[in-house]
Amino acid sequence: MSFTKRTAGLGSEELAEFVQRFEAGARDVIVNAGGRVVKTIGDAVLFVTDDLATGAEVALGLAETSGEALGTAEPGDPEIPVRVGLVWGRVLSRFGDIFGPTVNLASRLTEQADPSTVLVDEETAAQLATSSRYALTAQPVRDVPGIGPMSPVRLQRAYQG
């Protein structure tokens, strides 16, 4: 069930409470993993970290978190899976917000991600490939609006069995 479908029948007070619970839950996941929230916009959260490993942990933590844990579902409610795009790169910081191609690419990857997954770009994947903590799986080439053809890579935790 998507965020839009889940919130369609809510009144204004219920919607405000739902969004507030989502934002607080996502903020907890981000901060507890070592990231910082830049801003929230409805069902989207933009975060930054000081290093790529922390970024990967934040992204995976968000994707692994259930709607109930994020405060968007009551016990027994259908979950709202989180989709995450992660890109490591330079950004322009201005008045508490961040801008640039890195931010745009992360947003587009989020739109392309399947529920409860993290997608990264090829450059970010190459940097993460040096760590045994992560498994990276190339995805089929796709035409990403505003970006063009690209080959996203799925980020997962490596099996530690």
mmCIF file of C-alpha atoms in Angstrom:
data_model
loop_
_atom_site.group_PDB
_atom_site.id
_atom_site.type_symbol
_atom_site.label_atom_id
_atom_site.label_comp_id
_atom_site.label_asym_id
_atom_site.label_seq_id
_atom_site.Cartn_x
_atom_site.Cartn_y
_atom_site.Cartn_z
ATOM 1 C CA MET A 1 0.000 0.000 0.000
ATOM 2 C CA SER A 2 1.445 3.377 -0.973
ATOM 3 C CA PHE A 3 1.661 6.466 1.188
ATOM 4 C CA THR A 4 -0.920 8.185 -1.022
ATOM 5 C CA LYS A 5 -3.423 5.315 -0.777
ATOM 6 C CA ARG A 6 -2.850 4.957 2.975
ATOM 7 C CA THR A 7 -3.524 8.651 3.612
ATOM 8 C CA ALA A 8 -6.345 9.186 1.083
ATOM 9 C CA GLY A 9 -9.144 8.546 3.561
ATOM 10 C CA LEU A 10 -7.686 10.522 6.443
ATOM 11 C CA GLY A 11 -9.131 13.792 7.646
ATOM 12 C CA SER A 12 -6.833 16.790 8.091
ATOM 13 C CA GLU A 13 -6.103 16.085 11.775
ATOM 14 C CA GLU A 14 -5.460 12.394 11.125
ATOM 15 C CA LEU A 15 -3.226 13.223 8.156
ATOM 16 C CA ALA A 16 -1.226 15.727 10.207
ATOM 17 C CA GLU A 17 -0.752 13.142 12.960
ATOM 18 C CA PHE A 18 0.206 10.454 10.439
ATOM 19 C CA VAL A 19 2.833 12.680 8.764
ATOM 20 C CA GLN A 20 4.172 13.786 12.143
ATOM 21 C CA ARG A 21 4.585 10.137 13.249
ATOM 22 C CA PHE A 22 6.348 9.292 9.980
ATOM 23 C CA GLU A 23 8.714 12.251 10.249
ATOM 24 C CA ALA A 24 9.547 11.512 13.904
ATOM 25 C CA GLY A 25 10.137 7.814 13.200
ATOM 26 C CA ALA A 26 12.341 8.503 10.186
ATOM 27 C CA ARG A 27 14.242 11.169 12.131
ATOM 28 C CA ASP A 28 14.933 8.641 14.907
ATOM 29 C CA VAL A 29 16.309 6.090 12.439
ATOM 30 C CA ILE A 30 18.504 8.707 10.734
ATOM 31 C CA VAL A 31 19.877 10.297 13.904
ATOM 32 C CA ASN A 32 20.440 6.977 15.691
ATOM 33 C CA ALA A 33 22.533 5.758 12.735
ATOM 34 C CA GLY A 34 24.621 8.954 12.741
ATOM 35 C CA GLY A 35 22.962 11.062 10.049
ATOM 36 C CA ARG A 36 21.313 14.469 10.039
ATOM 37 C CA VAL A 37 17.883 15.349 8.689
ATOM 38 C CA VAL A 38 17.995 18.219 6.194
ATOM 39 C CA LYS A 39 14.250 18.427 5.627
ATOM 40 C CA THR A 40 11.041 16.468 5.405
ATOM 41 C CA ILE A 41 8.386 16.888 2.752
ATOM 42 C CA GLY A 42 5.295 14.776 3.381
ATOM 43 C CA ASP A 43 6.437 11.214 2.792
ATOM 44 C CA ALA A 44 10.035 12.136 1.899
ATOM 45 C CA VAL A 45 13.037 12.745 4.127
ATOM 46 C CA LEU A 46 16.323 14.222 2.907
ATOM 47 C CA PHE A 47 19.350 13.366 5.051
ATOM 48 C CA VAL A 48 23.123 13.846 4.973
ATOM 49 C CA THR A 49 26.034 12.084 6.650
ATOM 50 C CA ASP A 50 29.710 12.832 7.092
ATOM 51 C CA ASP A 51 30.876 9.589 5.475
ATOM 52 C CA LEU A 52 29.557 6.998 3.049
ATOM 53 C CA ALA A 53 29.478 4.094 5.521
ATOM 54 C CA THR A 54 27.168 6.078 7.793
ATOM 55 C CA GLY A 55 25.045 7.004 4.777
ATOM 56 C CA ALA A 56 24.714 3.334 3.854
ATOM 57 C CA GLU A 57 23.703 2.438 7.410
ATOM 58 C CA VAL A 58 21.078 5.195 7.493
ATOM 59 C CA ALA A 59 19.685 4.149 4.101
ATOM 60 C CA LEU A 60 19.528 0.461 5.025
ATOM 61 C CA GLY A 61 18.047 1.301 8.424
ATOM 62 C CA LEU A 62 15.248 3.258 6.768
ATOM 63 C CA ALA A 63 14.532 0.521 4.214
ATOM 64 C CA GLU A 64 14.482 -2.164 6.910
ATOM 65 C CA THR A 65 12.157 -0.240 9.199
ATOM 66 C CA SER A 66 8.505 -1.163 9.147
ATOM 67 C CA GLY A 67 5.684 1.339 8.938
ATOM 68 C CA GLU A 68 4.780 0.443 12.499
ATOM 69 C CA ALA A 69 8.303 1.301 13.695
ATOM 70 C CA LEU A 70 8.160 4.592 11.794
ATOM 71 C CA GLY A 71 4.871 5.395 13.453
ATOM 72 C CA THR A 72 2.861 5.253 10.240
ATOM 73 C CA ALA A 73 0.959 2.093 11.055
ATOM 74 C CA GLU A 74 -0.892 0.765 14.028
ATOM 75 C CA PRO A 75 -0.422 -2.921 14.914
ATOM 76 C CA GLY A 76 -2.211 -4.940 12.237
ATOM 77 C CA ASP A 77 -2.327 -2.099 9.691
ATOM 78 C CA PRO A 78 -0.784 -2.671 6.268
ATOM 79 C CA GLU A 79 2.791 -1.452 6.213
ATOM 80 C CA ILE A 80 4.035 1.365 4.034
ATOM 81 C CA PRO A 81 7.365 0.195 2.657
ATOM 82 C CA VAL A 82 10.115 2.761 2.530
ATOM 83 C CA ARG A 83 12.062 3.348 -0.697
ATOM 84 C CA VAL A 84 15.545 4.833 -0.450
ATOM 85 C CA GLY A 85 17.992 6.391 -2.908
ATOM 86 C CA LEU A 86 21.568 6.989 -1.722
ATOM 87 C CA VAL A 87 24.204 8.964 -3.605
ATOM 88 C CA TRP A 88 27.598 9.951 -2.237
ATOM 89 C CA GLY A 89 28.893 13.247 -3.578
ATOM 90 C CA ARG A 90 29.203 16.966 -3.220
ATOM 91 C CA VAL A 91 26.245 19.201 -2.474
ATOM 92 C CA LEU A 92 25.699 22.923 -2.146
ATOM 93 C CA SER A 93 24.495 23.813 1.326
ATOM 94 C CA ARG A 94 22.502 27.014 1.588
ATOM 95 C CA PHE A 95 20.177 28.250 4.335
ATOM 96 C CA GLY A 96 19.908 24.786 5.890
ATOM 97 C CA ASP A 97 19.010 23.033 2.637
ATOM 98 C CA ILE A 98 21.172 21.154 0.140
ATOM 99 C CA PHE A 99 21.161 21.341 -3.637
ATOM 100 C CA GLY A 100 22.870 19.919 -6.690
ATOM 101 C CA PRO A 101 23.033 16.974 -9.058
ATOM 102 C CA THR A 102 23.735 14.561 -6.186
ATOM 103 C CA VAL A 103 20.470 15.520 -4.482
ATOM 104 C CA ASN A 104 18.533 15.238 -7.752
ATOM 105 C CA LEU A 105 19.991 11.799 -8.491
ATOM 106 C CA ALA A 106 19.187 10.524 -4.996
ATOM 107 C CA SER A 107 15.598 11.690 -5.434
ATOM 108 C CA ARG A 108 15.280 9.940 -8.812
ATOM 109 C CA LEU A 109 16.777 6.723 -7.405
ATOM 110 C CA THR A 110 14.249 6.818 -4.568
ATOM 111 C CA GLU A 111 11.442 7.020 -7.132
ATOM 112 C CA GLN A 112 12.911 4.005 -8.968
ATOM 113 C CA ALA A 113 13.469 1.845 -5.866
ATOM 114 C CA ASP A 114 11.232 -1.092 -5.091
ATOM 115 C CA PRO A 115 9.509 -1.095 -1.700
ATOM 116 C CA SER A 116 11.878 -1.689 1.237
ATOM 117 C CA THR A 117 14.996 -1.356 -0.916
ATOM 118 C CA VAL A 118 17.933 0.999 -1.352
ATOM 119 C CA LEU A 119 19.255 1.984 -4.775
ATOM 120 C CA VAL A 120 22.611 3.676 -5.317
ATOM 121 C CA ASP A 121 24.326 5.001 -8.422
ATOM 122 C CA GLU A 122 27.305 3.195 -9.977
ATOM 123 C CA GLU A 123 29.893 5.582 -8.483
ATOM 124 C CA THR A 124 28.527 5.168 -4.956
ATOM 125 C CA ALA A 125 28.354 1.397 -5.486
ATOM 126 C CA ALA A 126 32.020 1.322 -6.539
ATOM 127 C CA GLN A 127 33.006 2.986 -3.267
ATOM 128 C CA LEU A 128 30.803 0.656 -1.194
ATOM 129 C CA ALA A 129 32.181 -2.421 -3.000
ATOM 130 C CA THR A 130 35.379 -2.163 -0.967
ATOM 131 C CA SER A 131 33.460 -3.085 2.213
ATOM 132 C CA SER A 132 32.526 -6.660 3.112
ATOM 133 C CA ARG A 133 29.517 -5.289 5.026
ATOM 134 C CA TYR A 134 27.464 -4.755 1.864
ATOM 135 C CA ALA A 135 26.109 -6.730 -1.064
ATOM 136 C CA LEU A 136 25.629 -4.840 -4.306
ATOM 137 C CA THR A 137 23.477 -6.065 -7.191
ATOM 138 C CA ALA A 138 23.422 -4.294 -10.553
ATOM 139 C CA GLN A 139 19.906 -3.568 -11.784
ATOM 140 C CA PRO A 140 18.783 -3.373 -15.416
ATOM 141 C CA VAL A 141 19.461 -0.149 -17.279
ATOM 142 C CA ARG A 142 16.483 2.165 -17.102
ATOM 143 C CA ASP A 143 15.604 5.596 -18.363
ATOM 144 C CA VAL A 144 15.399 7.843 -15.327
ATOM 145 C CA PRO A 145 13.408 11.056 -15.860
ATOM 146 C CA GLY A 146 15.661 14.088 -15.787
ATOM 147 C CA ILE A 147 18.785 11.892 -15.717
ATOM 148 C CA GLY A 148 18.613 9.631 -18.778
ATOM 149 C CA PRO A 149 19.691 5.999 -19.036
ATOM 150 C CA MET A 150 21.401 4.631 -15.938
ATOM 151 C CA SER A 151 22.198 1.364 -14.221
ATOM 152 C CA PRO A 152 21.207 1.631 -10.568
ATOM 153 C CA VAL A 153 22.671 -0.785 -8.048
ATOM 154 C CA ARG A 154 20.736 -2.359 -5.183
ATOM 155 C CA LEU A 155 22.402 -2.046 -1.786
ATOM 156 C CA GLN A 156 21.841 -4.715 0.855
ATOM 157 C CA ARG A 157 23.619 -5.956 3.944
ATOM 158 C CA ALA A 158 26.045 -8.769 3.146
ATOM 159 C CA TYR A 159 25.244 -12.181 4.558
ATOM 160 C CA GLN A 160 27.356 -12.627 7.681
ATOM 161 C CA GLY A 161 26.381 -16.270 8.391
#
